[in-house]
PDB file of C-alpha atoms in Angstrom:
ATOM      1  CA  MET E1149       0.000   0.000   0.000  1.00  0.00           C
ATOM      2  CA  LEU E1150       0.961   3.625  -0.456  1.00  0.00           C
ATOM      3  CA  GLU E1151       2.709   5.522   2.282  1.00  0.00           C
ATOM      4  CA  ILE E1152       0.427   8.562   2.302  1.00  0.00           C
ATOM      5  CA  LYS E1153      -0.414  10.433   5.465  1.00  0.00           C
ATOM      6  CA  LYS E1154      -4.127  10.059   5.990  1.00  0.00           C
ATOM      7  CA  PRO E1155      -5.849  12.922   7.764  1.00  0.00           C
ATOM      8  CA  ALA E1156      -8.665  11.569   9.882  1.00  0.00           C
ATOM      9  CA  ILE E1157     -12.060  12.217   8.324  1.00  0.00           C
ATOM     10  CA  LEU E1158     -15.378  10.744   9.328  1.00  0.00           C
ATOM     11  CA  PHE E1159     -17.973   9.904   6.689  1.00  0.00           C
ATOM     12  CA  ASP E1160     -21.664   9.141   7.135  1.00  0.00           C
ATOM     13  CA  GLU E1161     -22.525   7.119   4.014  1.00  0.00           C
ATOM     14  CA  GLU E1162     -26.275   7.317   4.518  1.00  0.00           C
ATOM     15  CA  LYS E1163     -26.332  11.135   4.751  1.00  0.00           C
ATOM     16  CA  HIS E1164     -23.201  11.648   2.619  1.00  0.00           C
ATOM     17  CA  ILE E1165     -21.654  13.971   5.216  1.00  0.00           C
ATOM     18  CA  TYR E1166     -17.940  14.377   5.942  1.00  0.00           C
ATOM     19  CA  THR E1167     -16.908  15.514   9.435  1.00  0.00           C
ATOM     20  CA  ASP E1168     -13.516  16.606  10.746  1.00  0.00           C
ATOM     21  CA  PRO E1169     -13.121  14.711  14.042  1.00  0.00           C
ATOM     22  CA  SER E1170     -10.638  17.276  15.373  1.00  0.00           C
ATOM     23  CA  ASP E1171     -13.343  19.936  15.760  1.00  0.00           C
ATOM     24  CA  GLY E1172     -16.635  18.287  14.718  1.00  0.00           C
ATOM     25  CA  ALA E1173     -17.036  20.592  11.712  1.00  0.00           C
ATOM     26  CA  VAL E1174     -19.050  19.353   8.750  1.00  0.00           C
ATOM     27  CA  ILE E1175     -16.804  19.661   5.701  1.00  0.00           C
ATOM     28  CA  PRO E1176     -18.231  20.238   2.210  1.00  0.00           C
ATOM     29  CA  SER E1177     -17.466  17.593  -0.391  1.00  0.00           C
ATOM     30  CA  THR E1178     -16.006  18.404  -3.789  1.00  0.00           C
ATOM     31  CA  THR E1179     -19.378  17.459  -5.288  1.00  0.00           C
ATOM     32  CA  GLN E1180     -21.191  19.921  -3.008  1.00  0.00           C
ATOM     33  CA  ILE E1181     -18.716  22.666  -3.888  1.00  0.00           C
ATOM     34  CA  SER E1182     -19.229  22.019  -7.615  1.00  0.00           C
ATOM     35  CA  GLY E1183     -22.976  22.314  -7.044  1.00  0.00           C
ATOM     36  CA  LEU E1184     -22.619  25.593  -5.151  1.00  0.00           C
ATOM     37  CA  LEU E1185     -20.466  26.937  -7.981  1.00  0.00           C
ATOM     38  CA  GLU E1186     -23.131  25.720 -10.437  1.00  0.00           C
ATOM     39  CA  ILE E1187     -20.581  23.758 -12.478  1.00  0.00           C
ATOM     40  CA  SER E1188     -21.834  20.249 -11.812  1.00  0.00           C
ATOM     41  CA  GLY E1189     -24.416  18.446 -13.845  1.00  0.00           C
ATOM     42  CA  ASP E1190     -28.076  18.711 -12.888  1.00  0.00           C
ATOM     43  CA  TYR E1191     -29.423  15.190 -12.768  1.00  0.00           C
ATOM     44  CA  SER E1192     -32.691  16.039 -10.999  1.00  0.00           C
ATOM     45  CA  GLY E1193     -34.774  15.736 -14.166  1.00  0.00           C
ATOM     46  CA  ILE E1194     -33.473  12.333 -15.184  1.00  0.00           C
ATOM     47  CA  PRO E1195     -36.117   9.648 -14.737  1.00  0.00           C
ATOM     48  CA  ASN E1196     -34.970   6.661 -12.670  1.00  0.00           C
ATOM     49  CA  ILE E1197     -31.731   8.373 -11.601  1.00  0.00           C
ATOM     50  CA  GLN E1198     -31.247   5.696  -8.921  1.00  0.00           C
ATOM     51  CA  PHE E1199     -30.852   3.064 -11.657  1.00  0.00           C
ATOM     52  CA  TYR E1200     -27.938   5.027 -13.181  1.00  0.00           C
ATOM     53  CA  ALA E1201     -26.384   5.632  -9.756  1.00  0.00           C
ATOM     54  CA  ASP E1202     -26.651   1.937  -8.869  1.00  0.00           C
ATOM     55  CA  ARG E1203     -25.200   0.877 -12.230  1.00  0.00           C
ATOM     56  CA  GLY E1204     -22.222   3.175 -11.672  1.00  0.00           C
ATOM     57  CA  THR E1205     -21.804   1.900  -8.120  1.00  0.00           C
ATOM     58  CA  LEU E1206     -21.663  -1.706  -9.333  1.00  0.00           C
ATOM     59  CA  ALA E1207     -19.079  -0.891 -12.033  1.00  0.00           C
ATOM     60  CA  HIS E1208     -16.962   1.114  -9.555  1.00  0.00           C
ATOM     61  CA  TYR E1209     -17.168  -1.627  -6.950  1.00  0.00           C
ATOM     62  CA  ALA E1210     -16.165  -4.365  -9.389  1.00  0.00           C
ATOM     63  CA  LEU E1211     -13.145  -2.336 -10.563  1.00  0.00           C
ATOM     64  CA  GLU E1212     -12.211  -1.657  -6.945  1.00  0.00           C
ATOM     65  CA  MET E1213     -12.446  -5.356  -6.094  1.00  0.00           C
ATOM     66  CA  LEU E1214     -10.398  -6.224  -9.194  1.00  0.00           C
ATOM     67  CA  GLU E1215      -7.606  -3.953  -7.938  1.00  0.00           C
ATOM     68  CA  VAL E1216      -7.872  -5.187  -4.340  1.00  0.00           C
ATOM     69  CA  THR E1217      -8.125  -8.932  -5.024  1.00  0.00           C
ATOM     70  CA  GLY E1218      -6.340  -9.182  -8.369  1.00  0.00           C
ATOM     71  CA  SER E1219      -9.018 -11.654  -9.412  1.00  0.00           C
ATOM     72  CA  ARG E1220     -11.534 -10.927 -12.161  1.00  0.00           C
ATOM     73  CA  GLU E1221     -13.756 -13.798 -11.026  1.00  0.00           C
ATOM     74  CA  ALA E1222     -13.781 -12.609  -7.401  1.00  0.00           C
ATOM     75  CA  ALA E1223     -14.526  -9.018  -8.460  1.00  0.00           C
ATOM     76  CA  ILE E1224     -17.487 -10.116 -10.573  1.00  0.00           C
ATOM     77  CA  ALA E1225     -18.844 -12.419  -7.860  1.00  0.00           C
ATOM     78  CA  MET E1226     -18.597  -9.653  -5.281  1.00  0.00           C
ATOM     79  CA  ALA E1227     -20.371  -7.170  -7.581  1.00  0.00           C
ATOM     80  CA  GLN E1228     -23.104  -9.715  -8.292  1.00  0.00           C
ATOM     81  CA  ASP E1229     -23.572 -10.164  -4.561  1.00  0.00           C
ATOM     82  CA  ARG E1230     -23.701  -6.394  -4.023  1.00  0.00           C
ATOM     83  CA  GLN E1231     -26.489  -5.883  -6.593  1.00  0.00           C
ATOM     84  CA  LYS E1232     -29.099  -7.194  -4.148  1.00  0.00           C
ATOM     85  CA  GLY E1233     -31.565  -4.401  -3.390  1.00  0.00           C
ATOM     86  CA  MET E1234     -30.278  -2.171  -6.193  1.00  0.00           C
ATOM     87  CA  GLN E1235     -32.277  -0.999  -9.183  1.00  0.00           C
ATOM     88  CA  ALA E1236     -29.477  -1.984 -11.587  1.00  0.00           C
ATOM     89  CA  THR E1237     -28.155  -5.479 -12.164  1.00  0.00           C
ATOM     90  CA  TRP E1238     -24.628  -6.726 -12.743  1.00  0.00           C
ATOM     91  CA  ASP E1239     -25.491  -7.454 -16.373  1.00  0.00           C
ATOM     92  CA  GLN E1240     -26.355  -3.772 -16.833  1.00  0.00           C
ATOM     93  CA  ALA E1241     -23.030  -2.672 -15.263  1.00  0.00           C
ATOM     94  CA  LYS E1242     -20.808  -5.340 -16.808  1.00  0.00           C
ATOM     95  CA  GLY E1243     -19.850  -3.359 -19.938  1.00  0.00           C
ATOM     96  CA  PHE E1244     -18.538  -0.477 -17.828  1.00  0.00           C
ATOM     97  CA  PHE E1245     -16.445  -2.915 -15.793  1.00  0.00           C
ATOM     98  CA  GLU E1246     -15.021  -4.518 -18.940  1.00  0.00           C
ATOM     99  CA  SER E1247     -14.216  -1.048 -20.283  1.00  0.00           C
ATOM    100  CA  GLY E1248     -12.242  -0.213 -17.135  1.00  0.00           C
ATOM    101  CA  GLU E1249     -10.587  -3.622 -17.153  1.00  0.00           C
ATOM    102  CA  LYS E1250      -9.298  -2.973 -20.691  1.00  0.00           C
ATOM    103  CA  TRP E1251      -8.070   0.489 -19.674  1.00  0.00           C
ATOM    104  CA  LEU E1252      -6.192  -0.996 -16.705  1.00  0.00           C
ATOM    105  CA  ALA E1253      -4.500  -3.535 -19.000  1.00  0.00           C
ATOM    106  CA  VAL E1254      -3.027  -0.644 -21.023  1.00  0.00           C
ATOM    107  CA  HIS E1255      -2.418   1.654 -18.021  1.00  0.00           C
ATOM    108  CA  PRO E1256      -1.230  -0.604 -15.190  1.00  0.00           C
ATOM    109  CA  MET E1257      -0.813   0.847 -11.731  1.00  0.00           C
ATOM    110  CA  LYS E1258       0.953  -0.293  -8.588  1.00  0.00           C
ATOM    111  CA  ASP E1259       0.505   0.362  -4.888  1.00  0.00           C
ATOM    112  CA  VAL E1260      -3.195   0.890  -5.531  1.00  0.00           C
ATOM    113  CA  GLU E1261      -5.457   2.299  -2.853  1.00  0.00           C
ATOM    114  CA  THR E1262      -9.199   2.481  -3.557  1.00  0.00           C
ATOM    115  CA  GLU E1263     -12.017   4.526  -2.058  1.00  0.00           C
ATOM    116  CA  ARG E1264      -9.570   6.848  -0.281  1.00  0.00           C
ATOM    117  CA  ARG E1265     -11.381   9.356   1.926  1.00  0.00           C
ATOM    118  CA  PHE E1266      -9.523  12.591   2.522  1.00  0.00           C
ATOM    119  CA  LEU E1267      -9.642  15.996   4.141  1.00  0.00           C
ATOM    120  CA  GLY E1268      -8.090  18.696   1.965  1.00  0.00           C
ATOM    121  CA  ASN E1269      -7.199  22.288   2.722  1.00  0.00           C
ATOM    122  CA  VAL E1270      -6.444  25.102   0.311  1.00  0.00           C
ATOM    123  CA  ASN E1271      -5.712  28.508   1.842  1.00  0.00           C
ATOM    124  CA  GLY E1272      -7.585  27.589   5.007  1.00  0.00           C
ATOM    125  CA  MET E1273     -10.639  26.317   3.163  1.00  0.00           C
ATOM    126  CA  ARG E1274     -11.352  22.681   3.987  1.00  0.00           C
ATOM    127  CA  TYR E1275     -12.977  20.203   1.637  1.00  0.00           C
ATOM    128  CA  ALA E1276     -13.440  16.447   1.643  1.00  0.00           C
ATOM    129  CA  GLY E1277     -14.159  13.592  -0.698  1.00  0.00           C
ATOM    130  CA  THR E1278     -13.553  10.007  -1.646  1.00  0.00           C
ATOM    131  CA  ILE E1279     -11.057   9.206  -4.396  1.00  0.00           C
ATOM    132  CA  ASP E1280     -11.783   6.140  -6.523  1.00  0.00           C
ATOM    133  CA  VAL E1281      -8.101   5.252  -7.056  1.00  0.00           C
ATOM    134  CA  VAL E1282      -4.811   6.574  -5.682  1.00  0.00           C
ATOM    135  CA  SER E1283      -1.807   4.801  -7.170  1.00  0.00           C
ATOM    136  CA  LYS E1284       1.693   5.006  -8.456  1.00  0.00           C
ATOM    137  CA  THR E1285       2.549   4.578 -12.093  1.00  0.00           C
ATOM    138  CA  ILE E1286       3.986   1.167 -12.878  1.00  0.00           C
ATOM    139  CA  ASP E1287       7.540   2.565 -12.755  1.00  0.00           C
ATOM    140  CA  GLY E1288       6.777   3.969  -9.299  1.00  0.00           C
ATOM    141  CA  LYS E1289       7.889   7.486 -10.262  1.00  0.00           C
ATOM    142  CA  LEU E1290       4.572   9.337 -10.255  1.00  0.00           C
ATOM    143  CA  LEU E1291       1.601   9.385  -7.907  1.00  0.00           C
ATOM    144  CA  GLY E1292      -1.805   9.839  -9.480  1.00  0.00           C
ATOM    145  CA  VAL E1293      -5.516   9.866  -8.791  1.00  0.00           C
ATOM    146  CA  VAL E1294      -8.191   8.330 -11.000  1.00  0.00           C
ATOM    147  CA  ASP E1295     -11.920   8.963 -10.896  1.00  0.00           C
ATOM    148  CA  TRP E1296     -14.105   6.435 -12.735  1.00  0.00           C
ATOM    149  CA  LYS E1297     -17.116   7.953 -14.520  1.00  0.00           C
ATOM    150  CA  THR E1298     -19.991   6.228 -16.306  1.00  0.00           C
ATOM    151  CA  SER E1299     -21.453   9.490 -17.602  1.00  0.00           C
ATOM    152  CA  LYS E1300     -21.474   9.993 -21.376  1.00  0.00           C
ATOM    153  CA  ASP E1301     -20.265  13.576 -20.964  1.00  0.00           C
ATOM    154  CA  CYS E1302     -17.075  13.717 -18.909  1.00  0.00           C
ATOM    155  CA  ASN E1303     -15.897  17.113 -20.130  1.00  0.00           C
ATOM    156  CA  LYS E1304     -17.702  18.911 -17.317  1.00  0.00           C
ATOM    157  CA  GLU E1305     -16.113  21.694 -15.351  1.00  0.00           C
ATOM    158  CA  GLY E1306     -17.264  20.081 -12.108  1.00  0.00           C
ATOM    159  CA  TYR E1307     -15.357  16.887 -12.887  1.00  0.00           C
ATOM    160  CA  PHE E1308     -12.167  18.856 -13.554  1.00  0.00           C
ATOM    161  CA  LEU E1309     -12.566  20.719 -10.255  1.00  0.00           C
ATOM    162  CA  GLN E1310     -13.149  17.403  -8.511  1.00  0.00           C
ATOM    163  CA  ILE E1311     -10.084  15.639  -9.938  1.00  0.00           C
ATOM    164  CA  GLY E1312      -7.889  18.705  -9.322  1.00  0.00           C
ATOM    165  CA  ALA E1313      -9.069  18.885  -5.707  1.00  0.00           C
ATOM    166  CA  TYR E1314      -8.367  15.182  -5.275  1.00  0.00           C
ATOM    167  CA  ALA E1315      -4.855  15.522  -6.693  1.00  0.00           C
ATOM    168  CA  GLU E1316      -4.150  18.549  -4.484  1.00  0.00           C
ATOM    169  CA  ALA E1317      -5.400  16.779  -1.352  1.00  0.00           C
ATOM    170  CA  VAL E1318      -2.966  13.861  -1.686  1.00  0.00           C
ATOM    171  CA  ASN E1319      -0.149  15.812  -3.354  1.00  0.00           C
ATOM    172  CA  ALA E1320      -0.473  13.739  -6.536  1.00  0.00           C
ATOM    173  CA  ASP E1321       1.573  14.378  -9.657  1.00  0.00           C
ATOM    174  CA  PHE E1322      -1.488  13.977 -11.871  1.00  0.00           C
ATOM    175  CA  GLY E1323      -5.183  13.249 -11.872  1.00  0.00           C
ATOM    176  CA  MET E1324      -7.519  11.962 -14.519  1.00  0.00           C
ATOM    177  CA  VAL E1325     -11.145  11.250 -15.163  1.00  0.00           C
ATOM    178  CA  VAL E1326     -11.597   7.869 -16.828  1.00  0.00           C
ATOM    179  CA  ARG E1327     -14.823   7.580 -18.804  1.00  0.00           C
ATOM    180  CA  LEU E1328     -16.013   3.994 -18.744  1.00  0.00           C
ATOM    181  CA  ARG E1329     -17.939   2.830 -21.780  1.00  0.00           C
ATOM    182  CA  GLU E1330     -21.194   0.926 -21.590  1.00  0.00           C
ATOM    183  CA  ASP E1331     -20.291  -1.123 -24.687  1.00  0.00           C
ATOM    184  CA  GLY E1332     -17.222  -2.611 -22.958  1.00  0.00           C
ATOM    185  CA  GLU E1333     -14.722  -0.934 -25.273  1.00  0.00           C
ATOM    186  CA  GLU E1334     -11.574   0.478 -23.655  1.00  0.00           C
ATOM    187  CA  ALA E1335     -12.254   3.482 -21.457  1.00  0.00           C
ATOM    188  CA  GLU E1336     -10.769   6.845 -22.300  1.00  0.00           C
ATOM    189  CA  HIS E1337      -9.013   9.164 -19.898  1.00  0.00           C
ATOM    190  CA  ILE E1338      -9.425  12.904 -19.811  1.00  0.00           C
TER     191      ILE E1338
END
């Protein structure tokens, strides 16, 4: 695993609230900040938005389990188990997983850490979030952050703010948004 200093941050998954345990302050997430700046996408009018959220969650989880276990079969089995109670099924998320799997074959990483929660601070302004992937390049020279996206439009200002904030928080050399493709073709990074 990476040797990164982890500031303590508490996260309430049900309410999606980050709290700094040192003073009990609720810290805004990068997603909330993007919303306040009106640079994030408005998904409120999309029918069945929970289906799309669940499908993305399954794809993310399977890619995370692939990195953690190193086993494609285990990752798929774990994602299939996780689909219980969701509006999306593994079959509906599978193409996104395969897309990320192909991207990882071309862009291997080492010392991978997934779902990294952090507390960032820029000029005294705190922010928090959860990074999909923090890793070193295969040669071990650079540290980067990756954010998996299943959205068709990944050229959104809010995503760029998010990935930049993630990179800043962990002092990464680079950050990228990786757009997973529903058809299973290799993902593209932005």
